[in-house]
Amino acid sequence: MHPRVFAVLAASSGAAYLPATLAAIDAQTVAPERLVAVDGGSKDDSRALLEASSARSVVAASRLPYGQLIAKGVASLPEAHDDDWLWLLAHDATPHPRALQALLAHVDSHPSVAAVGPKVMRGDAPDRFAEFGESMTPFGRSLLLHEGELDQGQHDDDSDQLGVAETGVLIRRDVFARLGGFDPALRSIDAGLDLGVRARLAGHRVAVEPRARVRRAGGPEHFDARSVSDAHRVAISRRAQLHRRLAYANPVALVLHWLLLLPLGVVRTIVHLLAKRPAAVLADWRATLTTLVAFGATARARQRIASARKMRWASLRPLRASWRTVRSQRRALGDPERMQLAADERVGFVEGAGLWVTALAVVVGIVLTPQLIGAAAATGGGLLPLSGSLGELWSNTLFGSRDALGAVTGPSDPFVLMLALLGSLTPWQPSTAIVLLLFLAPAIASLTGFFAARRMTTSRWAPAVAAALWSLSPLLLAPIVEGRLGAVLAHLALPLAVVGLMRASASWRAAGAAAIPVAVVIAGSPVLLPALLLCGIVAAAVGWRRPLRPLAALLPGAVLFAPVAIARWLDGSPLAALADPGVPRPSVPPTAVEAALLAPDSSLATLDGVIAWLAPGADPVWFALGLLAPLALAALGGVVLRPATAWPWLPLVLAGYATAVASTRLELTSLDGEPVTVWAGSGASLALAALIALALVAVDVDDRRGSLPGSVIVLAALAAAVPLIATSFLTPATVIAAPDRRMPAFVDAAAEHDQQIGTLVLHPLAQGVLGVDVERGRGAALDDVATGELVRDGASEVEEQLAQAAVDLAAGGDVDVAALLDDQGVQFILLEQEREGAAAVHDRAQRSLDARGDLQAIGQTEAGLLWQRVDPRPGEPAAPVAWAGWLLLGQLAALGAAVVAALPSLRRGARVRTKRLEGTGEWQ
């Protein structure tokens, strides 16, 4: 004898589903005692269908959530008996004809079970689970168990669960009454889970029955909505999660959870943006703010739990989903878009010999700069140490004074922002990041070269050859040896920049991935900006259907470069914006022929010295041509064999060569009064990248026949690198480990209390020539060097006054310079060791400074002779520019937007608008 079962059917504009659902209820092998239907303000024919059905009564209600409609139906039932059961159904849930029989058989054989749920199958795929039980993660997030899995009977042994679906569940009527029914605050999602949790806490079992099946047209959120957007789903599920979190927490944790609502909202905002779901941000905040003020709903939910609870919360722990279960479920759900992609047949990093090339590059990096092993900072050539703290480092990225005297005001170079980002990787000692970069630059170049080439070809060996060419090129090794950090950064990022721009039209993600290396290239070598603009135009022409994406990839770099370009334009020297950042490093510019041979300077990357030793009288140009010939012939093969694919790279070859030649004509900065041209190696690097790309185009014609020429190209690259590596051993190192102090210890100690303390530094350069500088704090740092100061045509008024004061001090004049030095905050005077031929200038300056009564001699230091002023007056610090922080924030936002665009979408299943199915069909 079966107990009485009352079927309660809730409907809300479900006329498309009700005929199948009502027919399935009538076809049950074990019929319910009575069917009670509740119509929730339907706007279609649902009410008429219910009245024409076998339902004993139809309760009319306004448009309410599923749980409240069920409550109205239960309230209309006759007086309860002890063994009454409720079978709760939604209008879109079509039960199998034997579903109720299987559920009753389960509770009959398991008397302790108070609620049992069926297998809920997808309406469009009845062999796949919509859910089979519900659970929670350790952090309280709900989980539909086995969602999306193919039902092959693998879970038929499952029984006890934390919760079951709210539709199709069979629950004891008295238990449902004592629990207070569904929580009104949980309108759809998590309603069944919360009912199961409260039943468990009341001492009852909740289980699933594999023989009972129900087909459903959509999730619980689709009960009263035809379609649900991703943002709406986020709002519903987040509101349900937060409500349950506050309802389930103990009193102490309740306060903590409530206080964390807003901070967690901020964190989730960032997560949604990274996941490329901006529409979910407002939905998430709507759920957070609603929960924040829903004191009544939280109090009623906690009272509902407290009134029925008999068990401890710890009793639910075995039924919670483990993180392993969560991960396996996410893998099972997958990403539908990604599952439709074709398999990637390109060669892997290890199997394609990329790992071996990188290992060789690591060795080369160490061999090039062995003097830096164990060093915390590097100096020499174009290098100086970075500022000692992240605060100082990032302050130099702000708009403000660009020299020690405050004579030059303007934006910082984009290169300084790159230095700040690099230094932040080693916050305990920012300069250590630069040392590590010099060591690892060849290895990083091999990685960027390999993966850029891998995007262009399916060859198994060509990416490794490209990586070897790029990482062993003298165009990289020479700036490492000479400390040209900007050129190093540009060379490392250039493959990803040009290949990324050419592929940017494919997607906004590709455009974002290209924007980051493009910004690095522009920051490290501004002279490449015109060539990159040309690359963007060519890429827009290639992907003419989506031309905005390659151009958008140039925007972050433009945002970094624009303040400097505007400042130079206002100064009347727009070309000065293309000056190399960092400490000027002179070199002998290459001729047009040498530039065509990809020589960074007239030494042909030290080939001339090696050839003079091996073959005296031979012209190094022919040897350089012989080393470049294999790659040039391979590039020519790409142009001849596949002109339609090769043509976009031809303008880049010419642009690289033109940039290299033009660089030799740009004398934008100076060092000790001598003009310094822009380094030509960056333009040559662009030409080399384009030649490698053309060679890869040729390789794709016949991969098998290209392995021998590829080997010849690698041998040529090794032959070109060996002279430069050998020269680094045979000549004194240009870049060396920086000393612990850049200024005398006395000045260092004073700088502990005042980082802006000034030191007047006198440099005896030659007979009758005295250089004058003012250094702040612990001395000049690389991030203090600004092209805005280096590209000026003449000295400012303050500099002229200070130069005259220095001459008076060094020449023995009895001139009162205290006011001028006080205005500049100068408290120390340092006389450096003289250069050759400047002994007389040094000795005279020493005698003059010793004779002054307003100076106290400290004596000889490791940096030179030091004097301290007597009773100096502190200078007024320069007022910061009010909007400087906003400019930096805008530049960081541009980079951050590129990073977000480049990240893959964090998808867990389909993140799209979902619709209810038109019908669930009939059970076979």
PDB file of C-alpha atoms in Angstrom, residues 460-688:
ATOM      1  CA  ARG A 460      59.076  21.018 -37.260  1.00  0.00           C
ATOM      2  CA  TRP A 461      62.542  22.586 -37.355  1.00  0.00           C
ATOM      3  CA  ALA A 462      62.144  26.169 -38.626  1.00  0.00           C
ATOM      4  CA  PRO A 463      61.074  27.751 -35.276  1.00  0.00           C
ATOM      5  CA  ALA A 464      64.251  26.481 -33.605  1.00  0.00           C
ATOM      6  CA  VAL A 465      66.378  27.931 -36.440  1.00  0.00           C
ATOM      7  CA  ALA A 466      64.562  31.267 -36.108  1.00  0.00           C
ATOM      8  CA  ALA A 467      65.140  31.198 -32.349  1.00  0.00           C
ATOM      9  CA  ALA A 468      68.857  30.561 -32.837  1.00  0.00           C
ATOM     10  CA  LEU A 469      69.156  33.373 -35.393  1.00  0.00           C
ATOM     11  CA  TRP A 470      67.349  35.831 -33.175  1.00  0.00           C
ATOM     12  CA  SER A 471      69.032  34.991 -29.866  1.00  0.00           C
ATOM     13  CA  LEU A 472      72.602  34.745 -31.229  1.00  0.00           C
ATOM     14  CA  SER A 473      72.411  37.822 -33.428  1.00  0.00           C
ATOM     15  CA  PRO A 474      75.099  40.477 -32.844  1.00  0.00           C
ATOM     16  CA  LEU A 475      72.198  42.943 -32.902  1.00  0.00           C
ATOM     17  CA  LEU A 476      71.319  41.568 -29.446  1.00  0.00           C
ATOM     18  CA  LEU A 477      74.714  40.548 -28.127  1.00  0.00           C
ATOM     19  CA  ALA A 478      76.330  43.922 -28.870  1.00  0.00           C
ATOM     20  CA  PRO A 479      73.822  45.987 -26.828  1.00  0.00           C
ATOM     21  CA  ILE A 480      74.124  43.486 -23.971  1.00  0.00           C
ATOM     22  CA  VAL A 481      77.894  43.992 -23.902  1.00  0.00           C
ATOM     23  CA  GLU A 482      77.564  47.785 -24.225  1.00  0.00           C
ATOM     24  CA  GLY A 483      74.697  48.184 -21.762  1.00  0.00           C
ATOM     25  CA  ARG A 484      72.132  49.519 -24.277  1.00  0.00           C
ATOM     26  CA  LEU A 485      69.146  48.363 -22.281  1.00  0.00           C
ATOM     27  CA  GLY A 486      66.540  50.036 -24.489  1.00  0.00           C
ATOM     28  CA  ALA A 487      67.876  48.265 -27.586  1.00  0.00           C
ATOM     29  CA  VAL A 488      67.881  44.962 -25.671  1.00  0.00           C
ATOM     30  CA  LEU A 489      64.211  45.372 -24.723  1.00  0.00           C
ATOM     31  CA  ALA A 490      63.275  46.316 -28.283  1.00  0.00           C
ATOM     32  CA  HIS A 491      65.090  43.289 -29.745  1.00  0.00           C
ATOM     33  CA  LEU A 492      63.423  40.916 -27.273  1.00  0.00           C
ATOM     34  CA  ALA A 493      59.913  42.159 -28.022  1.00  0.00           C
ATOM     35  CA  LEU A 494      60.244  42.801 -31.760  1.00  0.00           C
ATOM     36  CA  PRO A 495      59.310  39.283 -33.058  1.00  0.00           C
ATOM     37  CA  LEU A 496      56.101  39.200 -31.041  1.00  0.00           C
ATOM     38  CA  ALA A 497      55.354  42.801 -32.033  1.00  0.00           C
ATOM     39  CA  VAL A 498      55.632  42.437 -35.817  1.00  0.00           C
ATOM     40  CA  VAL A 499      54.140  38.939 -36.038  1.00  0.00           C
ATOM     41  CA  GLY A 500      51.428  39.963 -33.596  1.00  0.00           C
ATOM     42  CA  LEU A 501      50.522  43.026 -35.664  1.00  0.00           C
ATOM     43  CA  MET A 502      50.318  40.916 -38.808  1.00  0.00           C
ATOM     44  CA  ARG A 503      47.950  38.519 -37.014  1.00  0.00           C
ATOM     45  CA  ALA A 504      46.044  41.167 -35.031  1.00  0.00           C
ATOM     46  CA  SER A 505      43.054  41.236 -37.383  1.00  0.00           C
ATOM     47  CA  ALA A 506      42.166  37.661 -36.352  1.00  0.00           C
ATOM     48  CA  SER A 507      40.637  38.671 -33.004  1.00  0.00           C
ATOM     49  CA  TRP A 508      40.690  41.333 -30.318  1.00  0.00           C
ATOM     50  CA  ARG A 509      42.639  38.914 -28.173  1.00  0.00           C
ATOM     51  CA  ALA A 510      45.340  38.765 -30.862  1.00  0.00           C
ATOM     52  CA  ALA A 511      45.336  42.562 -31.042  1.00  0.00           C
ATOM     53  CA  GLY A 512      45.796  42.780 -27.275  1.00  0.00           C
ATOM     54  CA  ALA A 513      48.623  40.248 -27.371  1.00  0.00           C
ATOM     55  CA  ALA A 514      50.365  42.341 -30.045  1.00  0.00           C
ATOM     56  CA  ALA A 515      49.852  45.624 -28.199  1.00  0.00           C
ATOM     57  CA  ILE A 516      52.054  44.664 -25.257  1.00  0.00           C
ATOM     58  CA  PRO A 517      55.285  43.918 -27.200  1.00  0.00           C
ATOM     59  CA  VAL A 518      54.583  46.893 -29.488  1.00  0.00           C
ATOM     60  CA  ALA A 519      54.553  49.163 -26.427  1.00  0.00           C
ATOM     61  CA  VAL A 520      57.813  47.621 -25.191  1.00  0.00           C
ATOM     62  CA  VAL A 521      59.483  48.170 -28.573  1.00  0.00           C
ATOM     63  CA  ILE A 522      58.384  51.815 -28.704  1.00  0.00           C
ATOM     64  CA  ALA A 523      59.586  52.392 -25.142  1.00  0.00           C
ATOM     65  CA  GLY A 524      62.964  50.757 -25.724  1.00  0.00           C
ATOM     66  CA  SER A 525      63.677  52.166 -29.178  1.00  0.00           C
ATOM     67  CA  PRO A 526      61.424  55.102 -30.154  1.00  0.00           C
ATOM     68  CA  VAL A 527      63.156  55.354 -33.548  1.00  0.00           C
ATOM     69  CA  LEU A 528      61.202  52.238 -34.590  1.00  0.00           C
ATOM     70  CA  LEU A 529      57.849  54.008 -34.174  1.00  0.00           C
ATOM     71  CA  PRO A 530      57.484  55.037 -37.853  1.00  0.00           C
ATOM     72  CA  ALA A 531      58.303  51.485 -38.965  1.00  0.00           C
ATOM     73  CA  LEU A 532      55.743  50.047 -36.555  1.00  0.00           C
ATOM     74  CA  LEU A 533      53.126  52.473 -37.866  1.00  0.00           C
ATOM     75  CA  LEU A 534      53.889  51.175 -41.350  1.00  0.00           C
ATOM     76  CA  CYS A 535      53.595  47.612 -40.048  1.00  0.00           C
ATOM     77  CA  GLY A 536      50.183  48.445 -38.590  1.00  0.00           C
ATOM     78  CA  ILE A 537      48.996  49.912 -41.902  1.00  0.00           C
ATOM     79  CA  VAL A 538      50.223  46.861 -43.821  1.00  0.00           C
ATOM     80  CA  ALA A 539      48.519  44.568 -41.294  1.00  0.00           C
ATOM     81  CA  ALA A 540      45.280  46.542 -41.675  1.00  0.00           C
ATOM     82  CA  ALA A 541      45.541  46.102 -45.434  1.00  0.00           C
ATOM     83  CA  VAL A 542      46.157  42.366 -45.104  1.00  0.00           C
ATOM     84  CA  GLY A 543      43.200  41.947 -42.732  1.00  0.00           C
ATOM     85  CA  TRP A 544      41.066  44.533 -44.557  1.00  0.00           C
ATOM     86  CA  ARG A 545      37.843  43.032 -43.257  1.00  0.00           C
ATOM     87  CA  ARG A 546      38.836  44.030 -39.706  1.00  0.00           C
ATOM     88  CA  PRO A 547      41.322  46.881 -40.151  1.00  0.00           C
ATOM     89  CA  LEU A 548      40.728  48.484 -36.750  1.00  0.00           C
ATOM     90  CA  ARG A 549      42.289  45.656 -34.764  1.00  0.00           C
ATOM     91  CA  PRO A 550      45.905  46.098 -35.959  1.00  0.00           C
ATOM     92  CA  LEU A 551      45.586  49.855 -35.519  1.00  0.00           C
ATOM     93  CA  ALA A 552      44.144  49.370 -32.034  1.00  0.00           C
ATOM     94  CA  ALA A 553      47.195  47.270 -31.168  1.00  0.00           C
ATOM     95  CA  LEU A 554      49.280  50.428 -31.629  1.00  0.00           C
ATOM     96  CA  LEU A 555      47.225  52.455 -29.140  1.00  0.00           C
ATOM     97  CA  PRO A 556      48.921  51.457 -25.822  1.00  0.00           C
ATOM     98  CA  GLY A 557      52.340  52.272 -27.297  1.00  0.00           C
ATOM     99  CA  ALA A 558      50.960  55.558 -28.617  1.00  0.00           C
ATOM    100  CA  VAL A 559      49.566  56.415 -25.181  1.00  0.00           C
ATOM    101  CA  LEU A 560      53.015  55.869 -23.650  1.00  0.00           C
ATOM    102  CA  PHE A 561      54.805  57.835 -26.362  1.00  0.00           C
ATOM    103  CA  ALA A 562      52.328  60.706 -26.871  1.00  0.00           C
ATOM    104  CA  PRO A 563      53.334  62.866 -23.841  1.00  0.00           C
ATOM    105  CA  VAL A 564      56.992  62.843 -24.906  1.00  0.00           C
ATOM    106  CA  ALA A 565      56.112  63.530 -28.546  1.00  0.00           C
ATOM    107  CA  ILE A 566      53.916  66.474 -27.555  1.00  0.00           C
ATOM    108  CA  ALA A 567      56.601  67.872 -25.255  1.00  0.00           C
ATOM    109  CA  ARG A 568      59.267  67.680 -27.987  1.00  0.00           C
ATOM    110  CA  TRP A 569      56.857  69.244 -30.477  1.00  0.00           C
ATOM    111  CA  LEU A 570      56.212  72.160 -28.137  1.00  0.00           C
ATOM    112  CA  ASP A 571      59.973  72.543 -27.677  1.00  0.00           C
ATOM    113  CA  GLY A 572      60.347  72.939 -31.428  1.00  0.00           C
ATOM    114  CA  SER A 573      62.299  69.690 -31.992  1.00  0.00           C
ATOM    115  CA  PRO A 574      59.795  66.912 -32.804  1.00  0.00           C
ATOM    116  CA  LEU A 575      62.482  64.518 -34.074  1.00  0.00           C
ATOM    117  CA  ALA A 576      64.095  64.619 -30.630  1.00  0.00           C
ATOM    118  CA  ALA A 577      61.289  62.326 -29.436  1.00  0.00           C
ATOM    119  CA  LEU A 578      63.054  59.513 -31.324  1.00  0.00           C
ATOM    120  CA  ALA A 579      66.229  59.766 -29.209  1.00  0.00           C
ATOM    121  CA  ASP A 580      67.537  56.608 -27.579  1.00  0.00           C
ATOM    122  CA  PRO A 581      66.496  56.488 -23.917  1.00  0.00           C
ATOM    123  CA  GLY A 582      69.000  56.020 -21.119  1.00  0.00           C
ATOM    124  CA  VAL A 583      72.616  57.091 -20.835  1.00  0.00           C
ATOM    125  CA  PRO A 584      74.001  58.217 -24.215  1.00  0.00           C
ATOM    126  CA  ARG A 585      76.447  55.681 -25.641  1.00  0.00           C
ATOM    127  CA  PRO A 586      78.524  56.879 -28.621  1.00  0.00           C
ATOM    128  CA  SER A 587      79.403  54.575 -31.491  1.00  0.00           C
ATOM    129  CA  VAL A 588      80.739  54.932 -35.011  1.00  0.00           C
ATOM    130  CA  PRO A 589      77.673  54.911 -37.280  1.00  0.00           C
ATOM    131  CA  PRO A 590      77.618  52.274 -40.039  1.00  0.00           C
ATOM    132  CA  THR A 591      77.716  53.238 -43.677  1.00  0.00           C
ATOM    133  CA  ALA A 592      74.795  52.478 -45.970  1.00  0.00           C
ATOM    134  CA  VAL A 593      76.533  49.272 -47.105  1.00  0.00           C
ATOM    135  CA  GLU A 594      77.265  48.211 -43.546  1.00  0.00           C
ATOM    136  CA  ALA A 595      73.649  48.907 -42.567  1.00  0.00           C
ATOM    137  CA  ALA A 596      72.533  46.676 -45.435  1.00  0.00           C
ATOM    138  CA  LEU A 597      74.693  43.918 -43.923  1.00  0.00           C
ATOM    139  CA  LEU A 598      72.757  44.395 -40.643  1.00  0.00           C
ATOM    140  CA  ALA A 599      75.791  45.822 -38.849  1.00  0.00           C
ATOM    141  CA  PRO A 600      74.900  47.785 -35.693  1.00  0.00           C
ATOM    142  CA  ASP A 601      78.012  49.977 -36.120  1.00  0.00           C
ATOM    143  CA  SER A 602      81.013  50.372 -38.390  1.00  0.00           C
ATOM    144  CA  SER A 603      82.899  47.550 -36.646  1.00  0.00           C
ATOM    145  CA  LEU A 604      80.578  45.015 -38.365  1.00  0.00           C
ATOM    146  CA  ALA A 605      79.948  43.570 -34.908  1.00  0.00           C
ATOM    147  CA  THR A 606      83.739  43.147 -34.262  1.00  0.00           C
ATOM    148  CA  LEU A 607      84.228  41.134 -37.459  1.00  0.00           C
ATOM    149  CA  ASP A 608      86.878  43.588 -38.631  1.00  0.00           C
ATOM    150  CA  GLY A 609      89.164  42.765 -35.714  1.00  0.00           C
ATOM    151  CA  VAL A 610      88.754  39.017 -36.152  1.00  0.00           C
ATOM    152  CA  ILE A 611      89.319  39.189 -39.929  1.00  0.00           C
ATOM    153  CA  ALA A 612      92.382  41.352 -39.431  1.00  0.00           C
ATOM    154  CA  TRP A 613      93.775  38.624 -37.173  1.00  0.00           C
ATOM    155  CA  LEU A 614      92.788  35.666 -39.374  1.00  0.00           C
ATOM    156  CA  ALA A 615      93.316  37.187 -42.808  1.00  0.00           C
ATOM    157  CA  PRO A 616      95.244  40.475 -42.709  1.00  0.00           C
ATOM    158  CA  GLY A 617      94.289  42.770 -45.542  1.00  0.00           C
ATOM    159  CA  ALA A 618      90.963  41.065 -46.261  1.00  0.00           C
ATOM    160  CA  ASP A 619      87.830  43.223 -46.428  1.00  0.00           C
ATOM    161  CA  PRO A 620      85.453  42.308 -43.544  1.00  0.00           C
ATOM    162  CA  VAL A 621      82.502  43.344 -45.716  1.00  0.00           C
ATOM    163  CA  TRP A 622      82.846  40.185 -47.813  1.00  0.00           C
ATOM    164  CA  PHE A 623      82.855  37.991 -44.727  1.00  0.00           C
ATOM    165  CA  ALA A 624      79.758  39.769 -43.389  1.00  0.00           C
ATOM    166  CA  LEU A 625      78.091  39.293 -46.756  1.00  0.00           C
ATOM    167  CA  GLY A 626      78.964  35.584 -46.709  1.00  0.00           C
ATOM    168  CA  LEU A 627      77.370  35.191 -43.266  1.00  0.00           C
ATOM    169  CA  LEU A 628      74.195  37.007 -44.302  1.00  0.00           C
ATOM    170  CA  ALA A 629      73.890  35.340 -47.719  1.00  0.00           C
ATOM    171  CA  PRO A 630      72.175  32.068 -46.601  1.00  0.00           C
ATOM    172  CA  LEU A 631      69.401  33.954 -44.828  1.00  0.00           C
ATOM    173  CA  ALA A 632      69.059  36.468 -47.644  1.00  0.00           C
ATOM    174  CA  LEU A 633      68.753  33.697 -50.238  1.00  0.00           C
ATOM    175  CA  ALA A 634      66.122  31.913 -48.134  1.00  0.00           C
ATOM    176  CA  ALA A 635      64.182  35.189 -47.848  1.00  0.00           C
ATOM    177  CA  LEU A 636      64.429  35.683 -51.593  1.00  0.00           C
ATOM    178  CA  GLY A 637      63.047  32.168 -52.037  1.00  0.00           C
ATOM    179  CA  GLY A 638      59.991  33.176 -50.021  1.00  0.00           C
ATOM    180  CA  VAL A 639      59.414  36.196 -52.268  1.00  0.00           C
ATOM    181  CA  VAL A 640      59.762  34.141 -55.471  1.00  0.00           C
ATOM    182  CA  LEU A 641      57.866  31.027 -54.397  1.00  0.00           C
ATOM    183  CA  ARG A 642      54.996  32.612 -52.464  1.00  0.00           C
ATOM    184  CA  PRO A 643      54.734  36.296 -53.423  1.00  0.00           C
ATOM    185  CA  ALA A 644      51.139  36.631 -52.216  1.00  0.00           C
ATOM    186  CA  THR A 645      52.169  35.589 -48.703  1.00  0.00           C
ATOM    187  CA  ALA A 646      55.563  37.301 -48.711  1.00  0.00           C
ATOM    188  CA  TRP A 647      54.621  40.806 -49.856  1.00  0.00           C
ATOM    189  CA  PRO A 648      53.630  42.214 -46.405  1.00  0.00           C
ATOM    190  CA  TRP A 649      57.143  41.542 -45.124  1.00  0.00           C
ATOM    191  CA  LEU A 650      58.954  43.350 -47.933  1.00  0.00           C
ATOM    192  CA  PRO A 651      57.972  46.845 -46.682  1.00  0.00           C
ATOM    193  CA  LEU A 652      59.304  45.877 -43.252  1.00  0.00           C
ATOM    194  CA  VAL A 653      62.680  44.877 -44.672  1.00  0.00           C
ATOM    195  CA  LEU A 654      62.918  48.260 -46.370  1.00  0.00           C
ATOM    196  CA  ALA A 655      61.584  50.063 -43.283  1.00  0.00           C
ATOM    197  CA  GLY A 656      64.210  48.393 -41.104  1.00  0.00           C
ATOM    198  CA  TYR A 657      67.000  49.332 -43.480  1.00  0.00           C
ATOM    199  CA  ALA A 658      65.707  52.900 -43.830  1.00  0.00           C
ATOM    200  CA  THR A 659      65.485  53.215 -40.035  1.00  0.00           C
ATOM    201  CA  ALA A 660      69.068  51.998 -39.637  1.00  0.00           C
ATOM    202  CA  VAL A 661      70.373  54.481 -42.222  1.00  0.00           C
ATOM    203  CA  ALA A 662      68.270  57.352 -40.872  1.00  0.00           C
ATOM    204  CA  SER A 663      69.495  56.638 -37.344  1.00  0.00           C
ATOM    205  CA  THR A 664      73.058  57.422 -38.405  1.00  0.00           C
ATOM    206  CA  ARG A 665      71.893  60.925 -39.380  1.00  0.00           C
ATOM    207  CA  LEU A 666      70.006  61.682 -36.163  1.00  0.00           C
ATOM    208  CA  GLU A 667      72.404  63.413 -33.731  1.00  0.00           C
ATOM    209  CA  LEU A 668      69.879  64.087 -30.994  1.00  0.00           C
ATOM    210  CA  THR A 669      71.888  63.792 -27.763  1.00  0.00           C
ATOM    211  CA  SER A 670      75.425  64.498 -26.660  1.00  0.00           C
ATOM    212  CA  LEU A 671      78.043  63.192 -24.236  1.00  0.00           C
ATOM    213  CA  ASP A 672      80.733  65.480 -22.844  1.00  0.00           C
ATOM    214  CA  GLY A 673      79.901  67.966 -25.593  1.00  0.00           C
ATOM    215  CA  GLU A 674      80.192  65.428 -28.409  1.00  0.00           C
ATOM    216  CA  PRO A 675      77.067  64.565 -30.455  1.00  0.00           C
ATOM    217  CA  VAL A 676      75.720  61.019 -30.183  1.00  0.00           C
ATOM    218  CA  THR A 677      73.688  59.476 -33.001  1.00  0.00           C
ATOM    219  CA  VAL A 678      70.736  57.166 -32.531  1.00  0.00           C
ATOM    220  CA  TRP A 679      71.880  53.548 -32.480  1.00  0.00           C
ATOM    221  CA  ALA A 680      71.329  51.888 -35.845  1.00  0.00           C
ATOM    222  CA  GLY A 681      71.024  48.372 -34.446  1.00  0.00           C
ATOM    223  CA  SER A 682      67.290  48.652 -33.716  1.00  0.00           C
ATOM    224  CA  GLY A 683      66.468  49.308 -37.353  1.00  0.00           C
ATOM    225  CA  ALA A 684      68.735  46.424 -38.350  1.00  0.00           C
ATOM    226  CA  SER A 685      66.850  44.188 -35.887  1.00  0.00           C
ATOM    227  CA  LEU A 686      63.585  44.990 -37.662  1.00  0.00           C
ATOM    228  CA  ALA A 687      65.138  44.145 -41.035  1.00  0.00           C
ATOM    229  CA  LEU A 688      66.470  40.870 -39.607  1.00  0.00           C
TER     230      LEU A 688
END
